[in-house]
């Protein structure tokens, strides 16, 4: 159950901006809980693909989501007792995630699960609409960005480390297409909160980004 008294720091931004890395570092530094909201959407998308659902069928997707038990322990992601940490990180799942996340019923079905992560001593929430929709009362809201080329290079490195082949040109194209889709969706579009601290991480190390956030906290 959500503890509305527990402080929250939100870190939003597009894929490859470094928000996941920064959120994990910040949560460890503060000793707070961590919410990777993108992983929640990815788990749902992965389950939908496995079930061969129509990714535009909101009723079927919501019914599926309500049957899912998700948990995150020791850096691993579990769905109904199945570890899916690597399975949810493929480009196919990323594309499916972007598609289902535009559906209002899907977002509504997942929002309570995200808010349930809010508990003492505090929460660092990483996503795309954490500061604008899920935790609008957050103590500090951060919006990370970086150029599509830098983000594609980071994604290529991440996939390579997982043994997954990818083409840099295709990654840049996919990132731009996803940015366009996420920024223009009618429900919870990707954008900074009005009071967000905006940081371009293109030429910054994770430690430098973390320092900027801690200075603002």
CSV table of C-alpha atoms in Angstrom, one decimal:
chain,number,residue,atom,x,y,z
A,1,UNK,CA,0.0,0.0,0.0
A,2,UNK,CA,1.3,3.5,-0.9
A,3,UNK,CA,2.7,5.5,2.0
A,4,UNK,CA,1.9,9.1,0.8
A,5,UNK,CA,4.2,10.5,3.6
A,6,UNK,CA,7.3,8.8,2.2
A,7,UNK,CA,9.5,11.1,0.1
A,8,UNK,CA,9.9,10.4,-3.6
A,9,UNK,CA,12.5,11.5,-6.2
A,10,UNK,CA,11.4,10.9,-9.8
A,11,UNK,CA,13.8,10.5,-12.7
A,12,UNK,CA,12.1,10.6,-16.1
A,13,UNK,CA,13.5,10.6,-19.6
A,14,UNK,CA,13.7,8.7,-22.9
A,15,UNK,CA,15.3,5.4,-23.4
A,16,UNK,CA,19.1,5.5,-23.2
A,17,UNK,CA,19.2,8.8,-21.3
A,18,UNK,CA,20.8,7.0,-18.3
A,19,UNK,CA,17.9,7.2,-16.0
A,20,UNK,CA,18.0,3.6,-14.9
A,21,UNK,CA,21.7,3.8,-14.0
A,22,UNK,CA,21.2,7.1,-12.2
A,23,UNK,CA,18.1,5.9,-10.3
A,24,UNK,CA,19.9,2.8,-9.0
A,25,UNK,CA,22.9,4.9,-7.9
A,26,UNK,CA,20.7,7.4,-6.2
A,27,UNK,CA,18.6,4.8,-4.4
A,28,UNK,CA,21.8,3.1,-3.1
A,29,UNK,CA,23.3,6.4,-2.0
A,30,UNK,CA,20.1,7.4,-0.1
A,31,UNK,CA,19.2,3.9,1.1
A,32,UNK,CA,15.8,4.2,-0.5
A,33,UNK,CA,13.6,1.8,-2.4
A,34,UNK,CA,13.9,1.8,-6.2
A,35,UNK,CA,11.1,1.6,-8.8
A,36,UNK,CA,12.0,0.8,-12.4
A,37,UNK,CA,8.6,1.6,-13.9
A,38,UNK,CA,9.8,0.7,-17.4
A,39,UNK,CA,10.4,-2.9,-16.2
A,40,UNK,CA,6.7,-3.1,-15.1
A,41,UNK,CA,5.6,-2.1,-18.6
A,42,UNK,CA,8.1,-4.4,-20.2
A,43,UNK,CA,6.9,-7.4,-18.1
A,44,UNK,CA,3.4,-6.7,-19.3
A,45,UNK,CA,4.5,-6.4,-22.9
A,46,UNK,CA,6.6,-9.6,-22.7
A,47,UNK,CA,3.7,-11.5,-21.3
A,48,UNK,CA,1.4,-10.1,-24.0
A,49,UNK,CA,3.8,-11.2,-26.7
A,50,UNK,CA,4.1,-14.7,-25.2
A,51,UNK,CA,0.3,-14.9,-25.1
A,52,UNK,CA,0.2,-13.7,-28.7
A,53,UNK,CA,-2.3,-10.9,-27.8
A,54,UNK,CA,-3.3,-8.1,-30.1
A,55,UNK,CA,-1.3,-5.2,-28.7
A,56,UNK,CA,-4.2,-2.9,-29.4
A,57,UNK,CA,-6.8,-5.0,-27.5
A,58,UNK,CA,-7.1,-3.1,-24.3
A,59,UNK,CA,-9.5,-5.5,-22.6
A,60,UNK,CA,-7.3,-8.5,-23.2
A,61,UNK,CA,-4.2,-6.6,-22.1
A,62,UNK,CA,-5.8,-5.4,-18.9
A,63,UNK,CA,-7.1,-8.9,-18.1
A,64,UNK,CA,-3.6,-10.3,-18.6
A,65,UNK,CA,-2.0,-7.5,-16.4
A,66,UNK,CA,-4.4,-8.3,-13.6
A,67,UNK,CA,-3.2,-11.9,-13.6
A,68,UNK,CA,0.5,-10.9,-13.3
A,69,UNK,CA,2.5,-11.0,-10.1
A,70,UNK,CA,5.6,-8.9,-10.5
A,71,UNK,CA,8.5,-8.5,-8.2
A,72,UNK,CA,12.0,-7.1,-8.3
A,73,UNK,CA,14.7,-8.6,-6.1
A,74,UNK,CA,18.5,-8.2,-6.1
A,75,UNK,CA,18.5,-6.6,-9.6
A,76,UNK,CA,16.4,-9.4,-11.0
A,77,UNK,CA,12.8,-9.2,-12.5
A,78,UNK,CA,10.3,-11.9,-11.8
A,79,UNK,CA,6.9,-12.6,-13.4
A,80,UNK,CA,4.7,-15.3,-11.8
A,81,UNK,CA,7.8,-17.1,-10.4
A,82,UNK,CA,9.7,-16.8,-13.8
A,83,UNK,CA,12.8,-14.7,-14.0
A,84,UNK,CA,12.5,-12.4,-17.1
A,85,UNK,CA,15.4,-10.0,-16.4
A,86,UNK,CA,17.0,-10.5,-19.8
A,87,UNK,CA,13.9,-11.5,-21.8
A,88,UNK,CA,12.2,-8.1,-21.2
A,89,UNK,CA,15.2,-6.2,-22.5
A,90,UNK,CA,15.1,-7.2,-26.2
A,91,UNK,CA,14.3,-4.6,-29.0
A,92,UNK,CA,11.1,-6.5,-29.8
A,93,UNK,CA,9.8,-6.2,-26.2
A,94,UNK,CA,10.9,-2.5,-26.1
A,95,UNK,CA,8.8,-1.8,-29.2
A,96,UNK,CA,5.8,-3.7,-27.8
A,97,UNK,CA,6.2,-1.8,-24.5
A,98,UNK,CA,6.1,1.6,-26.3
A,99,UNK,CA,2.9,0.5,-28.1
A,100,UNK,CA,0.9,-0.8,-25.1
A,101,UNK,CA,2.0,2.2,-23.0
A,102,UNK,CA,-0.1,4.5,-25.2
A,103,UNK,CA,-3.3,2.7,-24.2
A,104,UNK,CA,-5.2,4.5,-21.4
A,105,UNK,CA,-6.6,1.3,-19.9
A,106,UNK,CA,-3.2,-0.3,-19.7
A,107,UNK,CA,-1.7,2.7,-17.9
A,108,UNK,CA,-4.6,2.8,-15.5
A,109,UNK,CA,-4.1,-0.9,-14.7
A,110,UNK,CA,-0.4,-0.4,-13.9
A,111,UNK,CA,-0.5,2.9,-12.0
A,112,UNK,CA,-1.6,1.4,-8.7
A,113,UNK,CA,1.2,-1.2,-8.8
A,114,UNK,CA,3.7,1.6,-9.3
A,115,UNK,CA,2.4,3.7,-6.5
A,116,UNK,CA,2.5,0.7,-4.1
A,117,UNK,CA,6.4,1.0,-4.2
A,118,UNK,CA,6.2,4.2,-2.3
A,119,UNK,CA,7.3,3.4,1.3
A,120,UNK,CA,9.6,4.7,4.0
A,121,UNK,CA,12.4,5.8,4.1
A,122,UNK,CA,11.8,6.9,0.5
A,123,UNK,CA,11.5,6.0,-3.2
A,124,UNK,CA,13.5,6.8,-6.3
A,125,UNK,CA,11.2,6.2,-9.3
A,126,UNK,CA,12.5,5.9,-12.8
A,127,UNK,CA,10.3,6.1,-15.8
A,128,UNK,CA,8.6,8.4,-18.4
A,129,UNK,CA,5.7,10.0,-16.4
A,130,UNK,CA,6.8,9.5,-12.8
A,131,UNK,CA,7.0,13.2,-12.1
A,132,UNK,CA,4.0,14.3,-14.2
A,133,UNK,CA,1.5,11.6,-13.5
A,134,UNK,CA,2.4,8.9,-11.0
A,135,UNK,CA,4.1,11.0,-8.3
A,136,UNK,CA,3.2,14.6,-9.1
A,137,UNK,CA,4.0,15.5,-5.4
A,138,UNK,CA,7.6,14.2,-5.6
A,139,UNK,CA,10.1,16.0,-3.5
A,140,UNK,CA,12.5,16.4,-6.5
A,141,UNK,CA,11.7,15.7,-10.2
A,142,UNK,CA,14.6,15.1,-12.6
A,143,UNK,CA,14.3,14.8,-16.4
A,144,UNK,CA,17.3,13.2,-18.1
A,145,UNK,CA,18.0,13.6,-21.8
A,146,UNK,CA,20.7,12.8,-24.3
A,147,UNK,CA,21.2,12.9,-28.1
A,148,UNK,CA,19.7,9.9,-30.0
A,149,UNK,CA,23.2,9.0,-31.2
A,150,UNK,CA,24.6,8.8,-27.7
A,151,UNK,CA,21.6,6.9,-26.5
A,152,UNK,CA,21.9,4.4,-29.4
A,153,UNK,CA,25.5,3.8,-28.6
A,154,UNK,CA,24.6,3.1,-25.0
A,155,UNK,CA,21.9,0.7,-26.0
A,156,UNK,CA,24.2,-1.0,-28.5
A,157,UNK,CA,26.7,-1.6,-25.7
A,158,UNK,CA,24.0,-2.9,-23.3
A,159,UNK,CA,22.7,-5.3,-25.9
A,160,UNK,CA,26.2,-6.5,-26.9
A,161,UNK,CA,26.9,-7.3,-23.2
A,162,UNK,CA,23.8,-9.5,-23.3
A,163,UNK,CA,25.0,-11.3,-26.4
A,164,UNK,CA,22.3,-9.6,-28.6
A,165,UNK,CA,23.2,-8.3,-32.0
A,166,UNK,CA,22.0,-4.9,-33.1
A,167,UNK,CA,22.7,-2.4,-35.8
A,168,UNK,CA,23.5,1.2,-34.7
A,169,UNK,CA,21.7,2.9,-37.6
A,170,UNK,CA,18.6,0.8,-36.8
A,171,UNK,CA,18.8,1.7,-33.1
A,172,UNK,CA,19.0,5.4,-33.9
A,173,UNK,CA,16.0,5.1,-36.1
A,174,UNK,CA,14.0,3.1,-33.5
A,175,UNK,CA,14.9,5.6,-30.8
A,176,UNK,CA,13.7,8.5,-32.8
A,177,UNK,CA,10.5,6.7,-33.7
A,178,UNK,CA,9.9,5.8,-30.1
A,179,UNK,CA,10.6,9.4,-29.0
A,180,UNK,CA,8.0,10.7,-31.5
A,181,UNK,CA,5.4,8.1,-30.4
A,182,UNK,CA,6.0,8.7,-26.6
A,183,UNK,CA,6.1,12.5,-26.9
A,184,UNK,CA,2.9,12.7,-28.9
A,185,UNK,CA,0.7,10.1,-27.2
A,186,UNK,CA,-2.5,11.6,-25.8
A,187,UNK,CA,-2.1,10.0,-22.4
A,188,UNK,CA,0.9,10.9,-20.2
A,189,UNK,CA,3.2,12.1,-23.0
A,190,UNK,CA,6.9,12.0,-22.4
A,191,UNK,CA,7.8,15.5,-21.2
A,192,UNK,CA,9.5,17.2,-18.2
A,193,UNK,CA,7.4,18.2,-15.3
A,194,UNK,CA,7.0,22.0,-15.1
A,195,UNK,CA,9.2,22.0,-12.0
A,196,UNK,CA,11.7,19.4,-13.1
A,197,UNK,CA,15.5,19.7,-13.0
A,198,UNK,CA,16.5,19.0,-16.7
A,199,UNK,CA,19.9,17.4,-17.2
A,200,UNK,CA,21.5,16.5,-20.6
A,201,UNK,CA,23.7,13.5,-19.8
A,202,UNK,CA,25.2,13.2,-23.3
A,203,UNK,CA,28.7,14.3,-22.1
A,204,UNK,CA,28.4,13.5,-18.4
A,205,UNK,CA,29.4,10.5,-16.4
A,206,UNK,CA,26.9,8.8,-14.1
A,207,UNK,CA,28.8,10.2,-11.2
A,208,UNK,CA,28.6,13.7,-12.5
A,209,UNK,CA,24.8,13.4,-13.1
A,210,UNK,CA,24.4,12.0,-9.6
A,211,UNK,CA,26.3,14.9,-8.1
A,212,UNK,CA,24.1,17.4,-9.9
A,213,UNK,CA,21.0,15.7,-8.5
A,214,UNK,CA,22.3,15.5,-4.9
A,215,UNK,CA,23.2,19.2,-5.1
A,216,UNK,CA,19.6,20.0,-5.9
A,217,UNK,CA,18.0,17.7,-3.3
